[in-house]
Short mmCIF file of C-alpha atoms in Angstrom, two decimals:
data_model
loop_
_atom_site.label_atom_id
_atom_site.label_comp_id
_atom_site.label_asym_id
_atom_site.label_seq_id
_atom_site.Cartn_x
_atom_site.Cartn_y
_atom_site.Cartn_z
CA MET A 1 -24.05 0.44 8.20
CA GLU A 2 -20.64 1.61 7.03
CA LEU A 3 -20.95 3.47 11.11
CA ALA A 4 -21.00 0.27 12.79
CA ASP A 5 -18.75 -1.57 10.65
CA GLU A 6 -15.82 1.26 11.71
CA LEU A 7 -17.32 0.45 15.30
CA GLN A 8 -16.83 -3.21 14.61
CA ILE A 9 -12.95 -2.45 13.24
CA HIS A 10 -12.03 0.15 16.13
CA ASN A 11 -13.52 -2.33 18.52
CA GLY A 12 -11.17 -5.05 17.35
CA GLU A 13 -8.14 -2.94 17.24
CA GLU A 14 -8.84 -2.63 20.57
CA GLU A 15 -9.22 -5.63 21.66
CA GLU A 16 -6.07 -6.60 19.61
CA MET A 17 -4.15 -3.58 21.38
CA ASP A 18 -5.53 -5.13 24.96
CA LYS A 19 -4.48 -8.68 24.16
CA GLU A 20 -1.17 -7.20 23.03
CA ALA A 21 -0.86 -5.35 26.61
CA SER A 22 -1.58 -8.39 28.63
CA ALA A 23 1.02 -10.81 26.70
CA GLU A 24 3.28 -7.51 27.29
CA ALA A 25 2.31 -7.07 31.01
CA PRO A 26 4.22 -10.44 32.78
CA HIS A 27 7.50 -9.31 31.65
CA LEU A 28 7.42 -5.81 33.71
CA GLU A 29 5.03 -7.18 36.49
CA PRO A 30 6.20 -10.18 38.58
CA HIS A 31 4.23 -13.86 38.10
CA LEU A 32 1.79 -13.54 41.69
CA TYR A 33 -0.59 -15.75 42.50
CA ARG A 34 -4.06 -14.53 41.29
CA ASN A 35 -5.79 -16.16 43.91
CA GLN A 36 -9.36 -16.39 43.56
CA PHE A 37 -11.83 -18.22 46.64
CA VAL A 38 -15.11 -19.03 46.14
CA GLY A 39 -16.38 -20.19 49.54
CA MET A 40 -14.11 -22.30 50.92
CA VAL A 41 -12.27 -23.48 47.67
CA ARG A 42 -8.68 -22.20 46.46
CA LYS A 43 -7.94 -21.63 42.46
CA LYS A 44 -5.10 -20.92 40.50
CA ALA A 45 -5.03 -20.61 37.12
CA TYR A 46 -1.72 -20.31 34.65
CA ILE A 47 -1.07 -20.58 30.49
CA PHE A 48 2.28 -21.61 29.76
CA ASP A 49 3.34 -20.29 25.63
CA GLY A 50 5.55 -23.48 25.27
CA HIS A 51 9.08 -21.72 25.22
CA GLY A 52 9.66 -22.14 29.11
CA ALA A 53 7.35 -18.48 29.92
CA PHE A 54 3.93 -18.33 32.26
CA TYR A 55 0.99 -15.53 32.56
CA ASN A 56 -2.02 -15.54 35.51
CA LYS A 57 -5.34 -16.18 33.35
CA GLU A 58 -9.31 -16.16 34.14
CA TRP A 59 -10.73 -19.00 35.45
CA ASP A 60 -12.54 -19.99 32.27
CA LEU A 61 -11.80 -23.59 31.91
CA ALA A 62 -10.54 -23.13 27.93
CA GLU A 63 -8.23 -25.13 27.02
CA GLY A 64 -4.73 -23.85 24.84
CA ARG A 65 -3.95 -23.31 21.34
CA GLY A 66 -1.37 -24.55 19.74
CA ASN A 67 1.75 -24.66 21.49
CA GLU A 68 -0.23 -22.90 24.43
CA PHE A 69 -1.46 -25.38 27.30
CA CYS A 70 -3.66 -24.17 30.33
CA TRP A 71 -3.44 -25.60 34.06
CA TYR A 72 -6.54 -24.80 36.31
CA HIS A 73 -5.85 -26.10 40.10
CA VAL A 74 -7.99 -26.57 42.85
CA GLU A 75 -7.36 -26.74 46.23
CA LEU A 76 -10.55 -28.23 48.85
CA PRO A 77 -10.11 -27.04 52.24
CA LYS A 78 -8.65 -29.18 55.28
CA GLY A 79 -11.23 -29.68 57.25
CA ASN A 80 -13.53 -32.00 58.69
CA GLN A 81 -16.24 -32.67 55.86
CA LYS A 82 -17.98 -35.02 54.14
CA LEU A 83 -16.65 -36.26 50.94
CA SER A 84 -19.77 -34.97 48.92
CA GLN A 85 -19.09 -31.53 50.39
CA SER A 86 -16.05 -32.01 48.55
CA ALA A 87 -17.82 -32.90 45.59
CA GLN A 88 -20.38 -30.03 45.99
CA HIS A 89 -17.15 -27.68 45.98
CA LEU A 90 -15.87 -29.28 42.72
CA ILE A 91 -19.44 -28.92 40.88
CA GLY A 92 -19.18 -25.02 41.90
CA VAL A 93 -16.16 -24.42 39.94
CA LEU A 94 -15.69 -27.03 37.37
CA CYS A 95 -19.21 -27.40 36.41
CA PRO A 96 -19.67 -26.48 33.32
CA PRO A 97 -17.83 -27.49 31.03
CA LEU A 98 -17.20 -30.82 33.44
CA LYS A 99 -19.48 -33.02 33.77
CA LEU A 100 -20.78 -35.62 36.61
CA GLN A 101 -18.50 -38.34 35.82
CA ASP A 102 -15.81 -36.65 35.78
CA ILE A 103 -16.21 -34.72 39.10
CA LEU A 104 -16.96 -38.12 41.01
CA SER A 105 -13.50 -39.35 39.03
CA LEU A 106 -11.49 -36.85 40.79
CA VAL A 107 -13.09 -36.19 44.31
CA SER A 108 -13.47 -40.33 45.25
CA ASN A 109 -11.30 -42.24 47.61
CA GLY A 110 -9.01 -44.91 46.71
CA PRO A 111 -6.76 -45.45 43.65
CA PHE A 112 -7.78 -44.85 39.69
CA CYS A 113 -6.58 -44.82 36.47
CA GLY A 114 -8.37 -44.13 33.03
CA HIS A 115 -9.50 -42.60 30.39
CA VAL A 116 -12.87 -40.43 30.94
CA ASP A 117 -14.56 -38.53 28.30
CA GLY A 118 -11.77 -38.72 26.57
CA ALA A 119 -8.96 -37.18 28.84
CA VAL A 120 -6.29 -39.49 31.30
CA VAL A 121 -7.92 -39.47 35.13
CA PHE A 122 -5.68 -40.22 37.49
CA ARG A 123 -6.36 -39.54 41.45
CA VAL A 124 -4.60 -40.95 44.73
CA ASN A 125 -7.46 -40.30 47.27
CA SER A 126 -6.91 -41.32 50.74
CA PRO A 127 -9.54 -42.42 52.76
CA GLY A 128 -8.66 -41.15 55.89
CA PRO A 129 -9.67 -37.81 57.61
CA PRO A 130 -9.60 -34.69 55.82
CA ALA A 131 -8.06 -33.25 58.47
CA SER A 132 -5.73 -35.33 58.86
CA ASP A 133 -1.73 -34.62 58.11
CA PHE A 134 -1.34 -37.83 56.87
CA THR A 135 -4.36 -38.26 54.70
CA PHE A 136 -3.15 -36.98 50.84
CA ARG A 137 -5.51 -36.89 47.65
CA ILE A 138 -4.06 -35.64 44.22
CA ALA A 139 -6.14 -35.91 41.03
CA ALA A 140 -5.64 -35.14 37.53
CA ARG A 141 -7.34 -34.78 34.73
CA ILE A 142 -5.16 -34.63 31.24
CA THR A 143 -5.60 -33.46 27.74
CA GLN A 144 -3.48 -32.31 24.87
CA ASN A 145 -4.02 -28.53 25.61
CA SER A 146 -5.25 -28.34 29.46
CA VAL A 147 -4.53 -30.09 32.80
CA ILE A 148 -6.80 -29.97 35.37
CA THR A 149 -5.65 -30.94 39.09
CA VAL A 150 -7.40 -31.21 42.68
CA SER A 151 -5.92 -31.52 46.17
CA LEU A 152 -6.31 -31.66 49.40
CA GLY A 153 -4.97 -28.36 51.18
CA ARG A 154 -1.56 -26.58 49.90
CA VAL A 155 1.10 -28.98 48.33
CA PRO A 156 4.15 -27.23 48.68
CA ARG A 157 6.25 -26.35 45.51
CA LEU A 158 3.42 -26.94 43.22
CA GLY A 159 2.75 -22.81 41.59
CA PHE A 160 5.71 -20.62 40.44
CA SER A 161 7.02 -17.61 41.22
CA PRO A 162 8.54 -15.09 40.59
CA VAL A 163 12.80 -15.71 39.08
CA GLY A 164 15.11 -14.65 41.39
CA GLU A 165 13.22 -14.94 44.68
CA SER A 166 14.02 -17.76 45.81
CA LEU A 167 15.77 -18.29 49.71
CA LEU A 168 17.31 -20.45 48.79
CA SER A 169 19.74 -18.74 46.52
CA GLU A 170 20.78 -16.07 48.79
CA ILE A 171 23.97 -16.15 51.01
CA PRO A 172 23.19 -16.57 54.53
CA ARG A 173 25.02 -15.15 57.50
CA VAL A 174 25.70 -15.90 61.27
CA GLU A 175 23.00 -14.16 63.74
CA SER A 176 25.26 -12.10 65.74
CA PRO A 177 24.10 -10.51 69.53
CA SER A 178 24.59 -7.28 67.67
CA TYR A 179 21.88 -7.67 65.13
CA LEU A 180 19.55 -9.03 67.98
CA ARG A 181 20.38 -5.44 69.90
CA GLY A 182 19.25 -3.93 66.65
CA GLU A 183 22.31 -3.03 65.50
CA GLN A 184 22.75 -4.16 61.76
CA LYS A 185 26.75 -4.10 60.59
CA GLU A 186 27.42 -4.03 56.90
CA GLY A 187 28.03 -6.96 55.18
CA SER A 188 26.78 -9.60 52.51
CA GLY A 189 24.13 -12.47 53.45
CA ILE A 190 20.76 -12.40 54.70
CA VAL A 191 20.40 -13.52 58.49
CA ILE A 192 18.51 -16.73 58.50
CA ARG A 193 16.65 -17.45 61.74
CA GLU A 194 16.62 -20.82 64.03
CA HIS A 195 12.94 -21.66 63.28
CA VAL A 196 13.41 -21.04 59.44
CA LEU A 197 16.58 -23.55 59.62
CA GLU A 198 14.25 -25.98 61.30
CA PHE A 199 11.94 -25.70 58.15
CA LEU A 200 14.16 -25.95 55.73
CA LEU A 201 15.95 -28.92 56.83
CA THR A 202 13.14 -30.45 56.89
CA MET A 203 11.84 -29.96 53.08
CA ASN A 204 13.62 -32.38 50.10
CA HIS A 205 13.12 -29.84 47.66
CA SER A 206 13.73 -26.48 46.34
CA GLU A 207 11.02 -23.74 46.59
CA GLU A 208 9.09 -22.52 44.02
CA ALA A 209 10.87 -19.75 42.58
CA ASP A 210 13.25 -22.24 41.42
CA ASN A 211 10.99 -24.34 39.38
CA PRO A 212 11.17 -25.07 35.91
CA VAL A 213 9.16 -23.63 33.76
CA PRO A 214 7.00 -26.90 31.88
CA LYS A 215 7.91 -26.29 28.05
CA SER A 216 4.94 -28.91 27.45
CA VAL A 217 2.17 -30.86 28.94
CA SER A 218 3.83 -34.18 29.43
CA ASN A 219 6.86 -31.51 31.66
CA LEU A 220 3.56 -30.29 33.49
CA VAL A 221 2.12 -33.85 34.53
CA VAL A 222 6.04 -34.96 35.43
CA HIS A 223 5.82 -31.67 37.81
CA ILE A 224 2.43 -32.26 39.42
CA ILE A 225 3.77 -36.68 40.34
CA ASP A 226 6.96 -34.87 41.59
CA THR A 227 5.98 -32.27 43.77
CA HIS A 228 3.41 -35.22 45.18
CA VAL A 229 6.42 -37.45 46.01
CA ASP A 230 8.59 -34.43 47.61
CA HIS A 231 5.38 -33.99 49.76
CA LEU A 232 5.35 -37.61 50.72
CA GLN A 233 9.21 -37.38 51.38
CA ASP A 234 8.51 -33.98 54.04
CA VAL A 235 6.32 -35.71 56.05
CA VAL A 236 8.75 -38.73 56.40
CA THR A 237 11.78 -36.47 57.30
CA LYS A 238 9.56 -34.88 59.63
CA LEU A 239 8.66 -37.84 61.39
CA GLU A 240 12.69 -38.95 61.50
CA ILE A 241 13.37 -35.94 63.22
CA GLU A 242 10.52 -36.32 65.65
CA LEU A 243 10.98 -39.73 66.15
CA ASP A 244 15.12 -38.78 67.01
CA SER A 245 14.07 -36.41 69.12
CA VAL A 246 11.62 -38.65 71.10
CA GLU A 247 14.31 -41.19 71.44
CA LEU A 248 16.50 -38.62 72.50
CA GLU A 249 14.55 -37.15 75.37
CA MET A 250 13.54 -41.26 76.59
CA ASP A 251 17.11 -41.75 77.07
CA ASN A 252 17.20 -38.60 79.19
CA GLY A 253 13.84 -38.50 80.73
CA GLY A 254 12.82 -40.29 83.82
CA PHE A 255 9.70 -42.04 85.00
CA ALA A 256 7.51 -39.10 84.54
CA LEU A 257 7.90 -39.19 80.92
CA LYS A 258 7.71 -42.52 80.09
CA LYS A 259 4.37 -42.30 82.04
CA GLN A 260 3.39 -39.31 79.95
CA MET A 261 4.45 -40.92 76.63
CA LEU A 262 2.07 -44.29 77.89
CA ASP A 263 -0.52 -41.98 78.95
CA ASP A 264 -0.92 -40.15 75.37
CA ARG A 265 -0.35 -43.41 73.32
CA ARG A 266 2.08 -41.53 71.38
CA PHE A 267 3.67 -44.00 69.64
CA PRO A 268 1.04 -46.27 68.52
CA LYS A 269 -0.74 -42.78 67.34
CA MET A 270 2.61 -42.45 64.97
CA HIS A 271 2.08 -46.12 63.92
CA LEU A 272 -1.14 -45.57 62.75
CA ASN A 273 -0.49 -42.31 60.61
CA LEU A 274 2.46 -44.51 59.40
CA GLN A 275 0.19 -47.00 58.09
CA ARG A 276 -1.75 -44.24 56.71
CA LEU A 277 1.35 -42.87 54.52
CA LEU A 278 2.32 -46.60 53.82
CA GLN A 279 -1.27 -46.90 52.08
CA VAL A 280 -0.99 -43.47 50.18
CA ILE A 281 2.17 -44.71 48.94
CA ALA A 282 0.85 -48.07 47.76
CA HIS A 283 -1.88 -46.13 45.86
CA GLY A 284 0.89 -44.11 44.41
CA GLU A 285 2.31 -47.65 43.52
CA GLN A 286 -0.38 -48.55 41.52
CA VAL A 287 -1.48 -45.78 40.08
CA PHE A 288 1.66 -44.05 38.08
CA PRO A 289 3.06 -46.98 36.43
CA ARG A 290 -0.54 -47.24 34.66
CA VAL A 291 -0.57 -43.35 33.96
CA LYS A 292 2.87 -44.25 32.53
CA GLU A 293 1.44 -46.64 30.34
CA LYS A 294 -1.22 -44.23 29.34
CA CYS A 295 0.80 -41.29 28.83
CA SER A 296 3.38 -42.99 26.51
CA SER A 297 0.78 -43.78 23.81
CA LYS A 298 -0.19 -40.40 23.46
CA GLN A 299 2.19 -38.27 20.85
CA TRP A 300 2.40 -35.23 22.53
CA PHE A 301 3.96 -37.04 25.98
CA SER A 302 7.26 -36.67 25.28
CA SER A 303 10.15 -40.14 25.81
CA GLU A 304 11.83 -38.32 28.06
CA ASP A 305 9.15 -37.30 30.59
CA VAL A 306 8.06 -41.01 29.94
CA ASN A 307 11.55 -41.78 31.64
CA SER A 308 11.50 -39.34 34.66
CA LEU A 309 8.08 -40.61 35.31
CA GLU A 310 9.89 -44.09 36.12
CA GLU A 311 12.27 -42.30 38.31
CA LEU A 312 9.48 -40.91 40.32
CA ILE A 313 8.06 -44.39 41.05
CA GLY A 314 11.59 -45.50 41.66
CA ARG A 315 11.56 -43.26 44.53
CA LEU A 316 7.86 -43.74 45.77
CA ARG A 317 9.19 -47.38 45.99
CA ARG A 318 12.70 -46.31 47.78
CA LEU A 319 10.33 -44.17 50.18
CA LYS A 320 7.81 -47.07 50.73
CA ASP A 321 10.74 -49.09 52.20
CA ASN A 322 12.17 -46.14 54.37
CA VAL A 323 8.64 -45.85 55.86
CA GLY A 324 8.77 -49.29 57.14
CA PHE A 325 11.74 -49.00 58.83
CA ILE A 326 10.42 -46.12 60.34
CA ALA A 327 7.19 -48.04 61.70
CA ASN A 328 9.94 -50.88 62.90
CA ARG A 329 11.39 -48.33 64.66
CA VAL A 330 8.35 -47.33 66.52
CA THR A 331 6.93 -50.82 67.18
CA ALA A 332 10.70 -50.92 68.92
CA ILE A 333 10.48 -48.13 70.97
CA GLN A 334 6.53 -48.83 71.86
CA ALA A 335 7.86 -52.47 73.03
CA GLY A 336 10.43 -50.79 75.18
CA LEU A 337 7.79 -49.16 76.68
CA ASP A 338 5.79 -52.07 77.31
CA SER A 339 8.28 -54.23 78.81
CA TRP A 340 9.40 -50.79 81.12
CA GLN A 341 5.43 -50.88 81.88
CA ALA A 342 5.69 -54.54 82.92
CA GLU A 343 8.30 -53.82 84.99
CA GLN A 344 7.01 -51.42 87.11
CA ILE A 345 3.60 -53.44 87.35
CA ASN A 346 5.59 -56.21 88.32
CA ARG A 347 7.98 -54.10 91.31
CA LYS A 348 4.17 -52.49 92.62
CA LEU A 349 2.95 -56.65 92.75
CA TYR A 350 6.69 -57.46 94.34
CA TYR A 351 5.57 -54.61 96.68
CA LEU A 352 1.93 -56.44 97.77
CA SER A 353 2.84 -59.59 97.76
CA PHE A 354 6.01 -59.09 100.43
CA LEU A 355 3.14 -57.12 102.52
CA SER A 356 1.15 -60.39 102.41
CA ILE A 357 3.92 -62.23 103.52
CA VAL A 358 4.28 -59.97 106.11
CA PHE A 359 0.50 -60.75 107.35
CA LEU A 360 0.67 -63.93 106.64
CA PRO A 361 1.39 -65.48 109.91
CA LEU A 362 -1.14 -63.03 111.78
CA SER A 363 -3.60 -64.37 109.80
CA ILE A 364 -2.88 -67.93 110.26
CA ILE A 365 -2.42 -67.13 113.88
CA THR A 366 -5.77 -65.89 113.96
CA GLY A 367 -7.52 -68.52 111.93
CA VAL A 368 -6.19 -71.26 114.59
CA PHE A 369 -6.57 -69.25 117.77
CA GLY A 370 -10.16 -68.55 116.54
CA MET A 371 -11.80 -71.95 116.29
CA ASN A 372 -14.68 -73.21 118.20
CA VAL A 373 -13.20 -75.90 119.50
CA GLY A 374 -11.68 -77.38 122.64
CA GLY A 375 -8.12 -77.54 123.55
CA VAL A 376 -6.96 -74.79 122.34
CA PRO A 377 -4.13 -73.44 124.14
CA TRP A 378 -3.39 -70.32 125.51
CA THR A 379 -7.41 -69.54 125.49
CA GLY A 380 -7.86 -69.65 129.23
CA GLN A 381 -8.33 -65.82 130.06
CA LYS A 382 -9.45 -66.85 133.62
CA ASP A 383 -6.53 -69.44 134.33
CA PRO A 384 -3.54 -67.50 136.31
CA THR A 385 -1.22 -70.20 135.25
CA LEU A 386 -2.29 -68.75 131.08
CA LYS A 387 -0.97 -65.13 131.92
CA ASN A 388 2.09 -65.12 128.68
CA GLY A 389 -0.25 -66.78 126.31
CA PHE A 390 -0.63 -63.76 124.32
CA ARG A 391 3.27 -63.65 124.78
CA ASN A 392 3.99 -66.66 123.33
CA VAL A 393 1.04 -66.07 120.36
CA MET A 394 3.25 -63.16 119.53
CA LEU A 395 6.36 -65.27 119.50
CA LEU A 396 5.56 -67.72 117.14
CA CYS A 397 4.38 -64.68 114.91
CA VAL A 398 7.61 -63.37 114.86
CA ALA A 399 9.34 -66.65 114.15
CA LEU A 400 7.16 -67.59 111.49
CA LEU A 401 7.38 -64.57 110.15
CA LEU A 402 10.99 -64.79 110.10
CA LEU A 403 10.99 -68.11 108.05
CA ALA A 404 8.53 -66.85 105.93
CA LEU A 405 11.33 -63.88 105.29
CA VAL A 406 13.98 -66.44 104.91
CA CYS A 407 11.59 -68.18 102.64
CA PHE A 408 10.87 -64.99 100.42
CA SER A 409 14.95 -64.22 100.30
CA PHE A 410 16.78 -67.20 99.54
CA PRO A 411 16.68 -67.33 96.14
CA ALA A 412 18.57 -64.12 96.23
CA LEU A 413 20.42 -64.92 98.89
CA TYR A 414 21.30 -67.86 96.85
CA THR A 415 22.04 -66.09 94.02
CA ARG A 416 24.78 -64.00 95.80
CA ILE A 417 26.27 -66.91 97.60
CA LEU A 418 26.97 -68.19 93.57
CA ALA A 419 28.58 -64.84 92.34
CA TRP A 420 30.66 -64.54 95.90
CA ARG A 421 31.89 -67.86 95.57
CA ARG A 422 32.54 -67.18 91.63
CA ARG A 423 34.65 -63.88 92.31
CA ARG A 424 36.54 -65.83 95.24
CA VAL A 425 37.09 -68.54 92.91
CA MET A 426 38.59 -66.15 89.77
CA ARG A 427 40.65 -64.05 92.39
CA ARG A 428 42.62 -67.21 93.81
CA SER A 429 42.95 -68.49 89.74
CA TRP A 430 44.35 -64.80 88.62
CA SER A 431 46.87 -65.14 92.25
CA LEU A 432 47.72 -68.00 90.94
CA ASN A 433 48.62 -67.37 87.52
CA ARG A 434 50.13 -64.50 88.51
CA LYS A 435 52.73 -66.22 90.87
CA SER A 436 53.28 -69.00 88.22
CA PHE A 437 53.73 -66.32 85.15
CA LEU A 438 56.82 -64.41 87.34
CA SER A 439 58.24 -67.44 88.60
CA ARG A 440 58.68 -67.98 84.82
CA THR A 441 59.93 -64.89 84.15
CA HIS A 442 62.34 -65.06 87.48
CA GLY A 443 63.56 -68.60 86.05
CA ILE A 444 63.90 -67.33 82.20
CA GLY A 445 66.17 -63.77 83.51
CA VAL A 446 68.33 -66.46 85.50
CA GLN A 447 68.88 -69.01 82.88
CA GLU A 448 69.47 -66.17 80.17
CA ARG A 449 72.14 -64.69 83.16
CA ARG A 450 74.03 -67.80 82.80
CA GLY A 451 74.59 -67.80 79.31
CA TYR A 452 71.17 -70.74 77.60
CA LEU A 453 67.70 -70.48 77.73
CA ARG A 454 65.44 -73.39 78.85
CA LEU A 455 62.94 -74.15 76.22
#
């Protein structure tokens, strides 16, 4: 018994030493993600000490103690999979301790916010295809010492990285030709290439290394909703940049480019994506005010974070207005393409109608002289006095054709004659006014030389 007690005491001391070593290890090593893959699901687990520090932890779904709180995040794959398959993924990584009602409340489509098994659960899941870039799903289960979140694919800036590894904190430098040849000159700064700048211009937020470490569960909830709104803002910014480039191409392009855009149905697809995006934003407008209402009644949710949620709700409403403006721009561009297509069709119909007018006299003459009745002139083949019948028929066709062309082109000729008469009247009026002005000016000069001014 004494030997067993000594072994138990020795094992306890080793466990305490391991805990101290694990607590000190993150200060010496960078905070890297501990990504685990179960099938196609990506998992991240963090523990926060409540004083501005975070550590990686094992995936045990345990809650924190005291000021500590844990965060468990699941990334579902973006692929053509059914909703039931996503539920199976969550059952595999979250059960136990979660129950089936918790899984269904996290993975179902549509907006939701309420209490499930004593925890605050909210979700903003759009019902679109999972593989689409305009399908967003974010859900969270919040308790006093733990947060479990589920997202469809990667959400930018959602995680945390070591401090001091942010690209935005570097001093940029222009890419010189000598650097392209491999001759790197001495100088402070890091070279930012063009494709990296294009990517950074579409971002409306900082990098993961610049994220402030949450000190409470309420800070973490605000951070999760903030990254979701930033993700939506990134998509809207990319759409604006794409729409600007398309408008520039249309201004500089010709028939082939517009025909290609109509064949690809580019703007109807963009309009459909905008409607999906508006649906996601509308779900957020329904859910996040209820999240603020339910969390404000909790003692562990600070009033400052409640105000932060109110600001995020305001950002979401402004984002909805911006998406509406983009949808109006897409509708206007599509209407311009439709009118251009209608103009092309009318022009082709004009050419066809012109050809029909050319052959109209011939068809009339053929119909008249093809009647099987007596008395039709120039139809006697054996009569020598009617040898000029074919010539007479051709002359009649030409006369009818000229008459049809005059009637067809009369509106255009009439318009040109009116424009010419209008220009002639304006030119004559301008010349009369100029002569009158010169005569008045010459008369004033003569009167000034005589010593008085005529009024």
